PDB file of C-alpha atoms in Angstrom:
ATOM      1  CA  MET A  13      -0.164   0.183   0.151  1.00  0.00           C
ATOM      2  CA  GLY A  14       1.719   3.410  -0.714  1.00  0.00           C
ATOM      3  CA  ASN A  15       1.502   6.458   1.974  1.00  0.00           C
ATOM      4  CA  ILE A  16      -1.812   7.989  -0.010  1.00  0.00           C
ATOM      5  CA  SER A  17      -3.461   4.780   0.989  1.00  0.00           C
ATOM      6  CA  ILE A  18      -2.836   5.363   4.045  1.00  0.00           C
ATOM      7  CA  PHE A  19      -3.059   7.930   4.963  1.00  0.00           C
ATOM      8  CA  ILE A  20      -6.862   7.774   3.592  1.00  0.00           C
ATOM      9  CA  ILE A  21      -7.803   4.675   6.212  1.00  0.00           C
ATOM     10  CA  ARG A  22      -6.248   6.823   9.008  1.00  0.00           C
ATOM     11  CA  VAL A  23      -8.336   9.634   8.218  1.00  0.00           C
ATOM     12  CA  TRP A  24     -11.558   7.117   7.897  1.00  0.00           C
ATOM     13  CA  LEU A  25     -10.864   5.764  11.441  1.00  0.00           C
ATOM     14  CA  VAL A  26     -10.566   9.066  12.914  1.00  0.00           C
ATOM     15  CA  ILE A  27     -14.437   9.758  10.757  1.00  0.00           C
ATOM     16  CA  ILE A  28     -15.726   7.191  12.669  1.00  0.00           C
ATOM     17  CA  PHE A  29     -14.723   7.240  15.856  1.00  0.00           C
ATOM     18  CA  ILE A  30     -15.183  11.047  15.673  1.00  0.00           C
ATOM     19  CA  THR A  31     -19.244   9.720  14.659  1.00  0.00           C
ATOM     20  CA  VAL A  32     -19.255   6.865  16.626  1.00  0.00           C
ATOM     21  CA  SER A  33     -17.941   8.708  19.891  1.00  0.00           C
ATOM     22  CA  SER A  34     -20.368  11.731  19.058  1.00  0.00           C
ATOM     23  CA  CYS A  35     -23.660   9.762  18.575  1.00  0.00           C
ATOM     24  CA  CYS A  36     -23.013   7.417  21.950  1.00  0.00           C
ATOM     25  CA  LYS A  37     -22.913  10.476  24.283  1.00  0.00           C
ATOM     26  CA  LYS A  38     -25.804  12.172  22.612  1.00  0.00           C
ATOM     27  CA  ASP A  39     -29.119  12.766  24.507  1.00  0.00           C
ATOM     28  CA  LYS A  40     -27.292   9.507  27.577  1.00  0.00           C
ATOM     29  CA  ILE A  41     -29.661   9.696  30.659  1.00  0.00           C
ATOM     30  CA  GLU A  42     -29.663   5.943  32.331  1.00  0.00           C
ATOM     31  CA  VAL A  43     -32.665   5.222  35.061  1.00  0.00           C
ATOM     32  CA  VAL A  44     -30.191   5.060  38.515  1.00  0.00           C
ATOM     33  CA  ASP A  45     -30.509   4.750  42.230  1.00  0.00           C
ATOM     34  CA  LEU A  46     -33.825   2.403  42.178  1.00  0.00           C
ATOM     35  CA  ARG A  47     -35.170   2.512  45.862  1.00  0.00           C
ATOM     36  CA  CYS A  48     -38.040   0.383  47.602  1.00  0.00           C
ATOM     37  CA  CYS A  49     -39.726   2.394  50.430  1.00  0.00           C
ATOM     38  CA  ASN A  50     -37.082   4.515  50.678  1.00  0.00           C
ATOM     39  CA  LEU A  51     -33.800   1.752  51.144  1.00  0.00           C
ATOM     40  CA  VAL A  52     -31.862  -0.193  48.575  1.00  0.00           C
ATOM     41  CA  ASN A  53     -32.441  -4.232  47.784  1.00  0.00           C
ATOM     42  CA  PRO A  54     -34.464  -3.865  51.603  1.00  0.00           C
ATOM     43  CA  GLU A  55     -34.937  -7.295  53.019  1.00  0.00           C
ATOM     44  CA  GLY A  56     -38.465  -7.144  54.429  1.00  0.00           C
ATOM     45  CA  ILE A  57     -40.861  -4.543  53.663  1.00  0.00           C
ATOM     46  CA  ASP A  58     -44.591  -4.238  54.238  1.00  0.00           C
ATOM     47  CA  ARG A  59     -45.426  -2.195  51.211  1.00  0.00           C
ATOM     48  CA  THR A  60     -43.752  -1.401  48.294  1.00  0.00           C
ATOM     49  CA  LEU A  61     -42.897   1.936  46.909  1.00  0.00           C
ATOM     50  CA  PHE A  62     -40.829   2.542  43.636  1.00  0.00           C
ATOM     51  CA  SER A  63     -38.538   5.960  42.999  1.00  0.00           C
ATOM     52  CA  TRP A  64     -35.458   6.652  41.142  1.00  0.00           C
ATOM     53  CA  LYS A  65     -33.293   9.278  40.353  1.00  0.00           C
ATOM     54  CA  ILE A  66     -32.063  10.248  36.813  1.00  0.00           C
ATOM     55  CA  LYS A  67     -28.448  10.549  35.364  1.00  0.00           C
ATOM     56  CA  THR A  68     -27.788  12.721  33.143  1.00  0.00           C
ATOM     57  CA  ASP A  69     -25.584  15.664  31.602  1.00  0.00           C
ATOM     58  CA  LEU A  70     -28.069  16.923  29.543  1.00  0.00           C
ATOM     59  CA  SER A  71     -29.820  20.309  31.113  1.00  0.00           C
ATOM     60  CA  ASN A  72     -33.518  20.483  32.000  1.00  0.00           C
ATOM     61  CA  THR A  73     -34.172  16.888  31.155  1.00  0.00           C
ATOM     62  CA  LYS A  74     -37.277  15.606  32.067  1.00  0.00           C
ATOM     63  CA  GLN A  75     -39.372  13.056  32.798  1.00  0.00           C
ATOM     64  CA  ASN A  76     -42.553  12.835  30.711  1.00  0.00           C
ATOM     65  CA  SER A  77     -43.732   8.736  31.555  1.00  0.00           C
ATOM     66  CA  TRP A  78     -42.444   6.075  33.307  1.00  0.00           C
ATOM     67  CA  GLU A  79     -42.468   1.939  33.179  1.00  0.00           C
ATOM     68  CA  ILE A  80     -41.720  -0.990  35.630  1.00  0.00           C
ATOM     69  CA  GLU A  81     -41.381  -4.612  35.928  1.00  0.00           C
ATOM     70  CA  ILE A  82     -41.559  -7.202  38.483  1.00  0.00           C
ATOM     71  CA  ALA A  83     -40.078 -10.524  38.132  1.00  0.00           C
ATOM     72  CA  ASN A  84     -38.528 -13.064  40.321  1.00  0.00           C
ATOM     73  CA  THR A  85     -35.526 -13.288  39.103  1.00  0.00           C
ATOM     74  CA  LYS A  86     -33.251 -10.644  37.262  1.00  0.00           C
ATOM     75  CA  GLU A  87     -31.983 -13.748  34.532  1.00  0.00           C
ATOM     76  CA  ALA A  88     -36.060 -13.211  33.906  1.00  0.00           C
ATOM     77  CA  LEU A  89     -35.717  -9.725  33.811  1.00  0.00           C
ATOM     78  CA  ARG A  90     -32.861  -9.499  31.757  1.00  0.00           C
ATOM     79  CA  SER A  91     -33.616 -11.422  29.084  1.00  0.00           C
ATOM     80  CA  GLY A  92     -37.301  -9.322  29.349  1.00  0.00           C
ATOM     81  CA  SER A  93     -39.498 -12.061  31.302  1.00  0.00           C
ATOM     82  CA  ALA A  94     -41.124  -9.797  34.098  1.00  0.00           C
ATOM     83  CA  ASP A  95     -43.231 -12.892  34.940  1.00  0.00           C
ATOM     84  CA  VAL A  96     -45.054 -11.061  38.209  1.00  0.00           C
ATOM     85  CA  TRP A  97     -46.306  -7.445  37.443  1.00  0.00           C
ATOM     86  CA  LYS A  98     -45.901  -5.531  34.660  1.00  0.00           C
ATOM     87  CA  SER A  99     -47.059  -1.380  35.210  1.00  0.00           C
ATOM     88  CA  GLY A 100     -46.891  -0.298  31.285  1.00  0.00           C
ATOM     89  CA  ARG A 101     -46.005   3.317  30.361  1.00  0.00           C
ATOM     90  CA  ASN A 102     -47.417   5.463  33.236  1.00  0.00           C
ATOM     91  CA  PHE A 103     -47.614   9.264  31.387  1.00  0.00           C
ATOM     92  CA  SER A 104     -46.238  10.971  34.916  1.00  0.00           C
ATOM     93  CA  GLU A 105     -43.240  12.773  34.963  1.00  0.00           C
ATOM     94  CA  GLN A 106     -43.144  11.591  39.442  1.00  0.00           C
ATOM     95  CA  GLN A 107     -40.086   9.497  40.482  1.00  0.00           C
ATOM     96  CA  LEU A 108     -40.314   8.680  43.763  1.00  0.00           C
ATOM     97  CA  ASN A 109     -43.071   6.872  46.059  1.00  0.00           C
ATOM     98  CA  ILE A 110     -45.058   5.190  42.894  1.00  0.00           C
ATOM     99  CA  LYS A 111     -47.476   2.335  43.995  1.00  0.00           C
ATOM    100  CA  PRO A 112     -47.834   0.080  42.053  1.00  0.00           C
ATOM    101  CA  GLN A 113     -51.714  -1.224  41.502  1.00  0.00           C
ATOM    102  CA  GLY A 114     -52.868  -4.080  40.895  1.00  0.00           C
ATOM    103  CA  LEU A 115     -49.209  -5.884  41.868  1.00  0.00           C
ATOM    104  CA  LYS A 116     -50.116  -9.360  43.920  1.00  0.00           C
ATOM    105  CA  LEU A 117     -47.020  -9.922  45.839  1.00  0.00           C
ATOM    106  CA  LYS A 118     -46.609 -12.729  48.612  1.00  0.00           C
ATOM    107  CA  ALA A 119     -44.997 -13.033  52.074  1.00  0.00           C
ATOM    108  CA  GLY A 120     -41.309 -14.178  52.599  1.00  0.00           C
ATOM    109  CA  LYS A 121     -40.253 -13.453  49.281  1.00  0.00           C
ATOM    110  CA  GLY A 122     -38.443 -11.629  47.312  1.00  0.00           C
ATOM    111  CA  TYR A 123     -38.515 -10.026  43.548  1.00  0.00           C
ATOM    112  CA  TRP A 124     -35.875  -8.145  41.449  1.00  0.00           C
ATOM    113  CA  TRP A 125     -37.761  -4.659  39.679  1.00  0.00           C
ATOM    114  CA  ARG A 126     -36.725  -2.129  36.987  1.00  0.00           C
ATOM    115  CA  VAL A 127     -37.400   0.997  35.527  1.00  0.00           C
ATOM    116  CA  ARG A 128     -37.309   2.849  32.138  1.00  0.00           C
ATOM    117  CA  ILE A 129     -38.213   5.964  31.204  1.00  0.00           C
ATOM    118  CA  TRP A 130     -38.808   8.394  28.554  1.00  0.00           C
ATOM    119  CA  GLY A 131     -37.569  11.943  28.501  1.00  0.00           C
ATOM    120  CA  ALA A 132     -39.084  15.209  26.906  1.00  0.00           C
ATOM    121  CA  ASN A 133     -37.974  14.347  23.875  1.00  0.00           C
ATOM    122  CA  ASN A 134     -40.171  11.435  23.950  1.00  0.00           C
ATOM    123  CA  ASN A 135     -36.958   8.726  23.910  1.00  0.00           C
ATOM    124  CA  GLU A 136     -37.018   6.262  25.835  1.00  0.00           C
ATOM    125  CA  THR A 137     -34.529   5.076  27.999  1.00  0.00           C
ATOM    126  CA  LEU A 138     -32.353   1.800  28.274  1.00  0.00           C
ATOM    127  CA  TRP A 139     -33.649  -0.360  30.948  1.00  0.00           C
ATOM    128  CA  SER A 140     -32.094   0.133  35.122  1.00  0.00           C
ATOM    129  CA  GLU A 141     -29.874  -2.573  36.374  1.00  0.00           C
ATOM    130  CA  PRO A 142     -32.594  -4.804  38.227  1.00  0.00           C
ATOM    131  CA  ALA A 143     -32.644  -3.726  42.130  1.00  0.00           C
ATOM    132  CA  TYR A 144     -34.159  -6.099  45.198  1.00  0.00           C
ATOM    133  CA  PHE A 145     -36.555  -6.534  47.274  1.00  0.00           C
ATOM    134  CA  LEU A 146     -37.943  -8.808  50.087  1.00  0.00           C
ATOM    135  CA  SER A 147     -41.832  -8.138  50.947  1.00  0.00           C
ATOM    136  CA  VAL A 148     -42.782  -9.484  54.822  1.00  0.00           C
ATOM    137  CA  SER A 149     -46.619  -9.993  54.072  1.00  0.00           C
ATOM    138  CA  ASP A 150     -48.538 -10.556  51.341  1.00  0.00           C
ATOM    139  CA  MET A 151     -50.055  -7.415  49.690  1.00  0.00           C
ATOM    140  CA  ASN A 152     -52.484  -6.823  46.917  1.00  0.00           C
ATOM    141  CA  TYR A 153     -52.450  -3.762  45.350  1.00  0.00           C
ATOM    142  CA  VAL A 154     -56.213  -2.693  44.117  1.00  0.00           C
ATOM    143  CA  ARG A 155     -56.058  -1.477  41.282  1.00  0.00           C
ATOM    144  CA  LYS A 156     -58.715   1.687  41.753  1.00  0.00           C
TER     145      LYS A 156
END
């Protein structure tokens, strides 16, 4: 290969790197710090109230809706199989003390949950890392 060919390849690699890195940083929003009853991975709760934080470098970032999934295992959540409860998309800016409607839990059972949100531009985030809680009493959140 000649010097010109190597130069062209290097220029293309730089252009691709800049394009990919700028795309990855754009609109980076994460759901973090999942809490149940204001505790991280609590063992022994008698009710569920979910909360989370939004992590981003963007200014004026707001959530316009959220979705929560609950499963019996972390692996079930990661594979997309929320076998206990799915909230569906809820159009709300609320991030604190979300009370799950229609959820049935059993005493002495551990559960895994995760959240994703939609921002003001209607783009959804990736699912959060799963969090855990252990129920100490039977719970039935009747849908109103």
